[in-house]
Each structure stands twice: as structure tokens, then as C-alpha cells.
PDB file of C-alpha atoms in Angstrom:
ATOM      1  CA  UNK A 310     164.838 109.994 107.554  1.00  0.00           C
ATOM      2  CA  UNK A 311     163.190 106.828 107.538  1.00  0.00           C
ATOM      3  CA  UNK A 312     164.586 103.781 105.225  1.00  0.00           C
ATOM      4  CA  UNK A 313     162.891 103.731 101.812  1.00  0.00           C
ATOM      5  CA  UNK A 314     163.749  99.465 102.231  1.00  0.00           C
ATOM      6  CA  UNK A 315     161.751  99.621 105.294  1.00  0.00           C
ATOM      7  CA  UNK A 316     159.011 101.693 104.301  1.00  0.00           C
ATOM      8  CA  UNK A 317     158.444  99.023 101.281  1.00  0.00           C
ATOM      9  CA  UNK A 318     158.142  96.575 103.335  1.00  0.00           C
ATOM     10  CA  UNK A 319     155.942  98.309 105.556  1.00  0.00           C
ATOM     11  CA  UNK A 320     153.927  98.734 102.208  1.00  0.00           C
ATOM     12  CA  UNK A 321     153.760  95.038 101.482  1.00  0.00           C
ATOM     13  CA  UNK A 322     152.769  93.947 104.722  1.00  0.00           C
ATOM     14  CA  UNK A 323     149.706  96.503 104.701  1.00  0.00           C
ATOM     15  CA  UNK A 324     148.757  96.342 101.191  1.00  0.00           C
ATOM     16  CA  UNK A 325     149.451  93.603  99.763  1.00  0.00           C
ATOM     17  CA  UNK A 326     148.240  90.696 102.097  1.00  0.00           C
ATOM     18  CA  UNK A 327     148.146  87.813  99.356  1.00  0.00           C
ATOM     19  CA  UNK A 328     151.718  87.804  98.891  1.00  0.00           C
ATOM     20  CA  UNK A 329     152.096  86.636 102.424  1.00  0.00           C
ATOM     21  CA  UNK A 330     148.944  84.804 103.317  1.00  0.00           C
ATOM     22  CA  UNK A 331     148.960  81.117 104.394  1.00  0.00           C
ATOM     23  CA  UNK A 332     147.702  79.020 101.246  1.00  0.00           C
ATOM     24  CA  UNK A 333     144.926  77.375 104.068  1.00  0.00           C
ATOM     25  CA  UNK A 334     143.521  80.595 104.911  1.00  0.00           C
ATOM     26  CA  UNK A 335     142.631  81.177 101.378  1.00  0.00           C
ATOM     27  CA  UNK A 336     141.379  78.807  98.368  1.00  0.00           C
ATOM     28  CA  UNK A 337     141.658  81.067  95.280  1.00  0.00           C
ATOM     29  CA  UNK A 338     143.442  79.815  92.735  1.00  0.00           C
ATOM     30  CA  UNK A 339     146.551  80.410  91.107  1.00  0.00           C
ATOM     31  CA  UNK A 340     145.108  81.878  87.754  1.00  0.00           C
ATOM     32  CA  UNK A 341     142.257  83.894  89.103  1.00  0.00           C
ATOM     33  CA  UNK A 342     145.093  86.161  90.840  1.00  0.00           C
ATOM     34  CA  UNK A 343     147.079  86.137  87.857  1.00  0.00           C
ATOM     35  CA  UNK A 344     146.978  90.155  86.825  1.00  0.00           C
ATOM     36  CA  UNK A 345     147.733  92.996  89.134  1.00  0.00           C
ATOM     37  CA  UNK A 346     144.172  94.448  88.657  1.00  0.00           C
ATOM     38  CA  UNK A 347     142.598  91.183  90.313  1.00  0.00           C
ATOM     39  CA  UNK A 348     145.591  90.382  93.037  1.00  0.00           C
ATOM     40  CA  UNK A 349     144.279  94.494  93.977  1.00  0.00           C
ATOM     41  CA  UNK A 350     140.615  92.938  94.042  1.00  0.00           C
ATOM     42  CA  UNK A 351     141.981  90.038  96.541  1.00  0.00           C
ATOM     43  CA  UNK A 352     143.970  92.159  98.550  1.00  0.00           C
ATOM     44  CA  UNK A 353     141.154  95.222  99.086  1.00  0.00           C
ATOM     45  CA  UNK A 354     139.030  92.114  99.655  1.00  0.00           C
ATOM     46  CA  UNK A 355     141.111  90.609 102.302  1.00  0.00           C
ATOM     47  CA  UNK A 356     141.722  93.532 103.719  1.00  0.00           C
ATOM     48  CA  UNK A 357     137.660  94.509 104.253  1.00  0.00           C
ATOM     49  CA  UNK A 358     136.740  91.363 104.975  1.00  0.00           C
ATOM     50  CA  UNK A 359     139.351  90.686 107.667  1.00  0.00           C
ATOM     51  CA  UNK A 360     138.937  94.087 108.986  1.00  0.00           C
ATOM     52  CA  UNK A 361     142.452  94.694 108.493  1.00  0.00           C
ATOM     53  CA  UNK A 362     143.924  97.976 110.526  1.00  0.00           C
ATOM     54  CA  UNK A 363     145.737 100.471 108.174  1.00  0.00           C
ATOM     55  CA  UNK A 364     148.848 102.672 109.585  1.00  0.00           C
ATOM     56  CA  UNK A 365     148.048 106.144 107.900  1.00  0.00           C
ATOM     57  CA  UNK A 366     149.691 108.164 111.104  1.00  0.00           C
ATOM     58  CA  UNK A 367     151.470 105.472 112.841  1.00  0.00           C
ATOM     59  CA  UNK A 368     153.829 104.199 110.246  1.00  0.00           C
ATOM     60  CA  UNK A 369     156.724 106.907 110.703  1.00  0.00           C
ATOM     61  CA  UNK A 370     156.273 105.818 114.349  1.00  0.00           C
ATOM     62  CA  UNK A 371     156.625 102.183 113.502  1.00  0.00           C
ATOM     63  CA  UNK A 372     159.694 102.462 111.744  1.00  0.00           C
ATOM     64  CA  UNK A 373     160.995 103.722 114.381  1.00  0.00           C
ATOM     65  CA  UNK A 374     160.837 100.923 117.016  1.00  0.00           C
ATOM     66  CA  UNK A 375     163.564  98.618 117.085  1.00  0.00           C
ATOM     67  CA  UNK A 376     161.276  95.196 117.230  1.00  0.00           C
ATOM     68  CA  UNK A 377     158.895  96.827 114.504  1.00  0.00           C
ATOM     69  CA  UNK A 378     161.559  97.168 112.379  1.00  0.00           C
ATOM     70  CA  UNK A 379     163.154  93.271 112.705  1.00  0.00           C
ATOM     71  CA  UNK A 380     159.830  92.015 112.541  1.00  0.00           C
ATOM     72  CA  UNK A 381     158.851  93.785 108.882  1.00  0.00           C
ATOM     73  CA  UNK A 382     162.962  93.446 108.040  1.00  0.00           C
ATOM     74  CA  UNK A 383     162.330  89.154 108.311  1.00  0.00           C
ATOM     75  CA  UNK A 384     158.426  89.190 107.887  1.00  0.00           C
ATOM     76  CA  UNK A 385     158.976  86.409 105.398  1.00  0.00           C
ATOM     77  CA  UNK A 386     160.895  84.187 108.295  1.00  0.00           C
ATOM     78  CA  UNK A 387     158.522  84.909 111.109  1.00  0.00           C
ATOM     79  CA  UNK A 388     156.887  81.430 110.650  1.00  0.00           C
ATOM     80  CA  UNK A 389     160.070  79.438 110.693  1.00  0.00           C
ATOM     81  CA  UNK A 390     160.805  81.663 113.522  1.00  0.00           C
ATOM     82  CA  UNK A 391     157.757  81.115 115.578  1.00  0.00           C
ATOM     83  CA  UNK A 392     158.364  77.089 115.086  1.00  0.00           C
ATOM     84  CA  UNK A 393     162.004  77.460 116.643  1.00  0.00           C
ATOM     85  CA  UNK A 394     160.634  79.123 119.251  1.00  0.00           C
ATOM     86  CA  UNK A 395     157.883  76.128 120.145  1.00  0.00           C
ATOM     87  CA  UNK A 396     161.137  73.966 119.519  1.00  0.00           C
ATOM     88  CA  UNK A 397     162.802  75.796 122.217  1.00  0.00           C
ATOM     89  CA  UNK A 398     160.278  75.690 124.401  1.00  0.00           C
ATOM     90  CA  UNK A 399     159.315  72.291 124.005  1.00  0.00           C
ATOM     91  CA  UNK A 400     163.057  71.370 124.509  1.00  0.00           C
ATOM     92  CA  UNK A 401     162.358  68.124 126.653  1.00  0.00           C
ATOM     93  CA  UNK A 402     159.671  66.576 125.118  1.00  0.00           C
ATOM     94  CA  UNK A 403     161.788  66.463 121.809  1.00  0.00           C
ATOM     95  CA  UNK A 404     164.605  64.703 123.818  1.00  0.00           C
ATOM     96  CA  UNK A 405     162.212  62.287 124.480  1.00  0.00           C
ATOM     97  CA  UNK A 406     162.717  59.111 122.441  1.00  0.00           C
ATOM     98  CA  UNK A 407     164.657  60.902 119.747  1.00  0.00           C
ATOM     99  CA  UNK A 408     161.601  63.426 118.444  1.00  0.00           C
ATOM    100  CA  UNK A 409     163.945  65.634 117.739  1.00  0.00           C
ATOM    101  CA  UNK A 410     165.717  63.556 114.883  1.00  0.00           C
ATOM    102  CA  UNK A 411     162.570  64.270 113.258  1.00  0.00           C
ATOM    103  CA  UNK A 412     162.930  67.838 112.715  1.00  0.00           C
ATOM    104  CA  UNK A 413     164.667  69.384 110.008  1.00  0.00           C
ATOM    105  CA  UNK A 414     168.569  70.180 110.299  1.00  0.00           C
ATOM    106  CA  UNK A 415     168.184  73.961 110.682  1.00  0.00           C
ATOM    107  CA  UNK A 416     165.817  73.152 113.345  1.00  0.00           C
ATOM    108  CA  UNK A 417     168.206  70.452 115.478  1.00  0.00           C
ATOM    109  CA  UNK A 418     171.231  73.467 114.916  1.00  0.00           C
ATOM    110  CA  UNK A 419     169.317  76.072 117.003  1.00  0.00           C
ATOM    111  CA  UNK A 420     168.692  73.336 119.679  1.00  0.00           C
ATOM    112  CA  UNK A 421     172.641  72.546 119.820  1.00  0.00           C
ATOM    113  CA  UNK A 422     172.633  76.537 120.579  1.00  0.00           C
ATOM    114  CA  UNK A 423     173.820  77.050 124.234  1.00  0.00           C
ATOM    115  CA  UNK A 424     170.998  79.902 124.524  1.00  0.00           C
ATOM    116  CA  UNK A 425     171.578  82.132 126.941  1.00  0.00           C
ATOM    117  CA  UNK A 426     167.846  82.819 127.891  1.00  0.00           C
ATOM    118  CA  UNK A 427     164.868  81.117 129.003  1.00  0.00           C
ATOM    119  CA  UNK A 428     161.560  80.916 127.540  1.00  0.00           C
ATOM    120  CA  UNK A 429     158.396  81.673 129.546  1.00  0.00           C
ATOM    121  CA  UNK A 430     156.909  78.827 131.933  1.00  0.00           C
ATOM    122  CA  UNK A 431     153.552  78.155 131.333  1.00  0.00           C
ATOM    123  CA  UNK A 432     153.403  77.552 127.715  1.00  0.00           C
ATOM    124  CA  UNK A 433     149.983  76.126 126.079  1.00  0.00           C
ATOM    125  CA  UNK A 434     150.620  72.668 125.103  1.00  0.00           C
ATOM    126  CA  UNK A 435     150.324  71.791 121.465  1.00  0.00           C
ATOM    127  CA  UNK A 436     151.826  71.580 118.087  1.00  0.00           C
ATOM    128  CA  UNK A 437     155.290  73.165 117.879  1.00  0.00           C
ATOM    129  CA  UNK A 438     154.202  75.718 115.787  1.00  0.00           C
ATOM    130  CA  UNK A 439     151.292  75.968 117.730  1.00  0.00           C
ATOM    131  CA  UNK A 440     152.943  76.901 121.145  1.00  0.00           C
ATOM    132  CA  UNK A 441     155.524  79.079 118.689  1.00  0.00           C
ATOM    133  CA  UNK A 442     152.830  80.774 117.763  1.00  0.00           C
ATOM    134  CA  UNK A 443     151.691  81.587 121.076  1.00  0.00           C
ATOM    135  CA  UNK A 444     154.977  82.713 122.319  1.00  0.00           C
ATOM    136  CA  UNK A 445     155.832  84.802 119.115  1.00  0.00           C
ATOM    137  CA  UNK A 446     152.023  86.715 120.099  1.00  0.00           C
ATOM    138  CA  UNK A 447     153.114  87.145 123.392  1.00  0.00           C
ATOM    139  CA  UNK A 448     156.355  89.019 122.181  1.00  0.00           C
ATOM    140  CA  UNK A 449     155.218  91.306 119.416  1.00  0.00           C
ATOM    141  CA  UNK A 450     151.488  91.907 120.953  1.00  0.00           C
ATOM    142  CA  UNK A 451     152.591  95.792 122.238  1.00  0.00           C
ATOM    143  CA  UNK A 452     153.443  96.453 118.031  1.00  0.00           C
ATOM    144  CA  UNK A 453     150.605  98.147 116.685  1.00  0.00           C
ATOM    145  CA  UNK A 454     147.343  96.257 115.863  1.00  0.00           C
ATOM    146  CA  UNK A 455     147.868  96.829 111.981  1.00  0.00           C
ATOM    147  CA  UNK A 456     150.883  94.195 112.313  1.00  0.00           C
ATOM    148  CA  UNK A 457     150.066  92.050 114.951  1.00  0.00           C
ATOM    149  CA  UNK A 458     146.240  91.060 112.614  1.00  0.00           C
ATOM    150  CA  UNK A 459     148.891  90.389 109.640  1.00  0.00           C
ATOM    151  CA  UNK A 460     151.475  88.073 111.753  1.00  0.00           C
ATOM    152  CA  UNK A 461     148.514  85.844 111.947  1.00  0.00           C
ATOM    153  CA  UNK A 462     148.142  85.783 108.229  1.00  0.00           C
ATOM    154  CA  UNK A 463     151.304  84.121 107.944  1.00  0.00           C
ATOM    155  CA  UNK A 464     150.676  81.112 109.696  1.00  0.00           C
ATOM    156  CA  UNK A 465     147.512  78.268 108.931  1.00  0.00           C
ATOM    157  CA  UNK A 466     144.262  78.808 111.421  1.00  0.00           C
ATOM    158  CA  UNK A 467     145.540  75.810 113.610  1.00  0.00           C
ATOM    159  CA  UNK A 468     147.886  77.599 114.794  1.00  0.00           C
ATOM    160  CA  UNK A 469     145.599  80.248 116.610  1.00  0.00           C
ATOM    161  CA  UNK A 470     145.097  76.601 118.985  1.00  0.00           C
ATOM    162  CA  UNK A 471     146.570  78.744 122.240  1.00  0.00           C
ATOM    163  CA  UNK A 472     146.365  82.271 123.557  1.00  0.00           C
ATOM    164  CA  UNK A 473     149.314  84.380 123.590  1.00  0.00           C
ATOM    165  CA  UNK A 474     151.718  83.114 126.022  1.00  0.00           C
ATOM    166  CA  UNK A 475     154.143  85.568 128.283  1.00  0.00           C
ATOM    167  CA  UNK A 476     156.835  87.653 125.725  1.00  0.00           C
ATOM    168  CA  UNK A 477     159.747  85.320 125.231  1.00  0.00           C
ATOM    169  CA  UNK A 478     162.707  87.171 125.944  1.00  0.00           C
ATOM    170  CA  UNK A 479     163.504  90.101 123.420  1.00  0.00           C
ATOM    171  CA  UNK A 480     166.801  88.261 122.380  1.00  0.00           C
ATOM    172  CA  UNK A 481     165.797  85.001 121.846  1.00  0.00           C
ATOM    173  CA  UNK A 482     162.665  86.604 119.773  1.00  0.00           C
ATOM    174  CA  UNK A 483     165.773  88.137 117.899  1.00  0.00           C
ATOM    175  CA  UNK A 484     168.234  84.801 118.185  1.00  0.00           C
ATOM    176  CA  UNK A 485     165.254  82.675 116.304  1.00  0.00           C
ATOM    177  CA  UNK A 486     164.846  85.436 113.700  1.00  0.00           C
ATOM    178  CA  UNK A 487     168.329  85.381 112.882  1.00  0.00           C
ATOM    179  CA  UNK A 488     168.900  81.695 112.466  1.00  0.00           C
ATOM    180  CA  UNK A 489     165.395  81.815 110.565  1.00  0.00           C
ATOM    181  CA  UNK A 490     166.804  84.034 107.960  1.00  0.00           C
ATOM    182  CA  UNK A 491     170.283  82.363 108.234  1.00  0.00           C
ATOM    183  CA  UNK A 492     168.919  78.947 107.501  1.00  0.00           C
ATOM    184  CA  UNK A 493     165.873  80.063 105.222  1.00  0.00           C
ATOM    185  CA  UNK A 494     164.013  77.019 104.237  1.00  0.00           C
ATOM    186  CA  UNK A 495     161.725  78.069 100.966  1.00  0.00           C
ATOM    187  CA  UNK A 496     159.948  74.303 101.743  1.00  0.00           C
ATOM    188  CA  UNK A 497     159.229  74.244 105.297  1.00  0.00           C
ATOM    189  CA  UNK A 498     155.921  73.548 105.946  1.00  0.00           C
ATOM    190  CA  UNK A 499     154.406  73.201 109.176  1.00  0.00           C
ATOM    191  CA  UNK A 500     152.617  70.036 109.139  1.00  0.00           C
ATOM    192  CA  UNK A 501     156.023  68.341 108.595  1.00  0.00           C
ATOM    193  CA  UNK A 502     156.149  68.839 112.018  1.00  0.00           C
ATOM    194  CA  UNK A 503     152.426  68.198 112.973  1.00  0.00           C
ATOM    195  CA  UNK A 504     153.337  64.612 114.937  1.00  0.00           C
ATOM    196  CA  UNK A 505     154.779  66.920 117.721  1.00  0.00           C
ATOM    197  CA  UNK A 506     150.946  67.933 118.397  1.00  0.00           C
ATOM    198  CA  UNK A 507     150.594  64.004 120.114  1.00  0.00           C
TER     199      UNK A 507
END
């Protein structure tokens, strides 16, 4: 039997893009989305115009898979996760005259983390949330192509700056999530972190 939690989510994420989508990949305003029948408008809007995959057959499938199921479970934390992982990768340069005093707290307690895995060589220089980015596309590209055209949703179109790097390893994809969603932070915003793009 699959979760009726899960399956809501899974409902969310396909239907109702605008409750997830990065404020700079959209400029409607507040009050024009106000009532359910016009956030419907939006959404069958975004959906069209992004040409948007829908699950009809593969969603008892998707709930299912293990990494399916984390990434829908903390869909809401995949951004903050993503940016941990271009912290992680970018481990040195932050070392580097004290960068990494700039990040937020949450941030600087996942670096203390003795991790016991390595992320990919290779990675595409950039922002942190840039290279996250990359490595979080690498990891969940073999989900179906309904969620993987949503994940991008979440984060602002600079981001998209590199092509997906190698997967991470599956349990430091899961060791970001869970400090993500441990240490939620409702105000982070990615260009707080923007000078790590020099």
C-alpha cells in the first residue's frame, strides 16, 4: 500500500508547481495568485508552458524507490541541500582566507562533519549553489523526468551555470538532506552566498 503522506506530496510536486517555484523564475505577483481558481490558472500554465512531464502510470512506481521517496519526503530542503553539497565540494577553497566564516552556521556544522565519503572530482567551477546544483543533477538524474524538470524549479536560473556533474555518493546525497531538514533555514537565500562565485 503506498503512503497516503507520500502520495500528497507526490501531488504537490506535480500539480501544484507555484508553491515551490523560485520567486526569479516567475514575476507574478502576490495578489494576482491570491484565490485557488487563479493559483490553478498559474499552475496549468506553468505546467504547459514548461512542458512539464506528468506521472499518470509511473507514480506507484515512484513511490516505490528509495531516493524517489527522500527526495519528495524533503522536496522543500533540496535547495539548502544542493548548497551543502557545493560546500562540500568546494571544501578548500572555503578554507582559503576564512570564506567559510561567511557562510551561515548550519552551513560551517556540516563542514565540521568528519564525512565519510567523497564527492566526485571534476566538479564545474562556480557559485556554491551552482556546483550544488550540478552535483545534486548528477545524483537524482536516473528519477523519472517528471521530477528531475521540477528539482530545477526550486532553484533561480543561475544555477543551471554547469552540467550535471558525476552522482555524489548516495549517502552523502542523503547526509546533506538530513542536516538540510535538521537545520531548516526558512531565510536562506542563495545569493547570500553569491561571493563564493569569484
Amino acid at each position: 500500500m503506498i503512503n497516503p503522506s507520500l502520495s500528497a506530496r507526490l501531488q504537490r510536486v506535480v500539480c501544484d508547481p507555484l508553491s515551490y517555484i523560485h520567486p526569479d523564475r516567475t514575476g507574478i505577483a502576490p495578489e494576482l495568485i491570491a484565490r485557488p481558481a487563479q493559483r490553478a490558472a498559474v499552475n496549468e500554465l506553468l505546467i504547459r508552458a514548461g512542458r512539464l512531464d506528468t506521472c499518470p502510470g509511473e507514480s506507484r512506481h515512484v513511490l516505490r524507490e528509495p531516493v524517489a521517496q527522500h527526495v519528495l519526503c524533503q522536496w522543500d530542503f533540496l535547495v539548502q541541500a544542493a548548497f551543502l553539497l557545493g560546500c562540500s565540494a568546494r571544501r578548500g577553497e572555503l578554507a582559503w582566507q576564512g570564506k567559510i566564516l561567511r557562510l551561515p552556521e548550519w552551513a560551517r556544522l556540516f563542514l565540521q562533519v568528519s564525512l565519510p565519503v567523497t564527492v566526485p572530482s571534476g566538479i564545474p567551477q562556480g557559485g556554491l549553489l551552482c556546483t550544488g546544483y550540478s552535483l545534486l543533477q548528477g545524483s537524482i538524474r536516473h528519477l523519472p523526468r517528471f521530477l528531475t524538470q521540477r528539482v530545477s524549479l526550486l532553484f533561480p536560473p543561475q544555477a543551471e551555470c554547469a552540467p550535471p556533474s558525476p552522482p555524489v555518493d548516495p549517502l552523502m546525497l542523503l547526509l546533506a538532506l538530513q542536516h538540510a531538514q535538521r537545520y531548516p533555514d526558512k531565510h536562506f537565500s542563495p545569493a547570500s552566498a553569491r561571493w563564493c562565485a569569484d
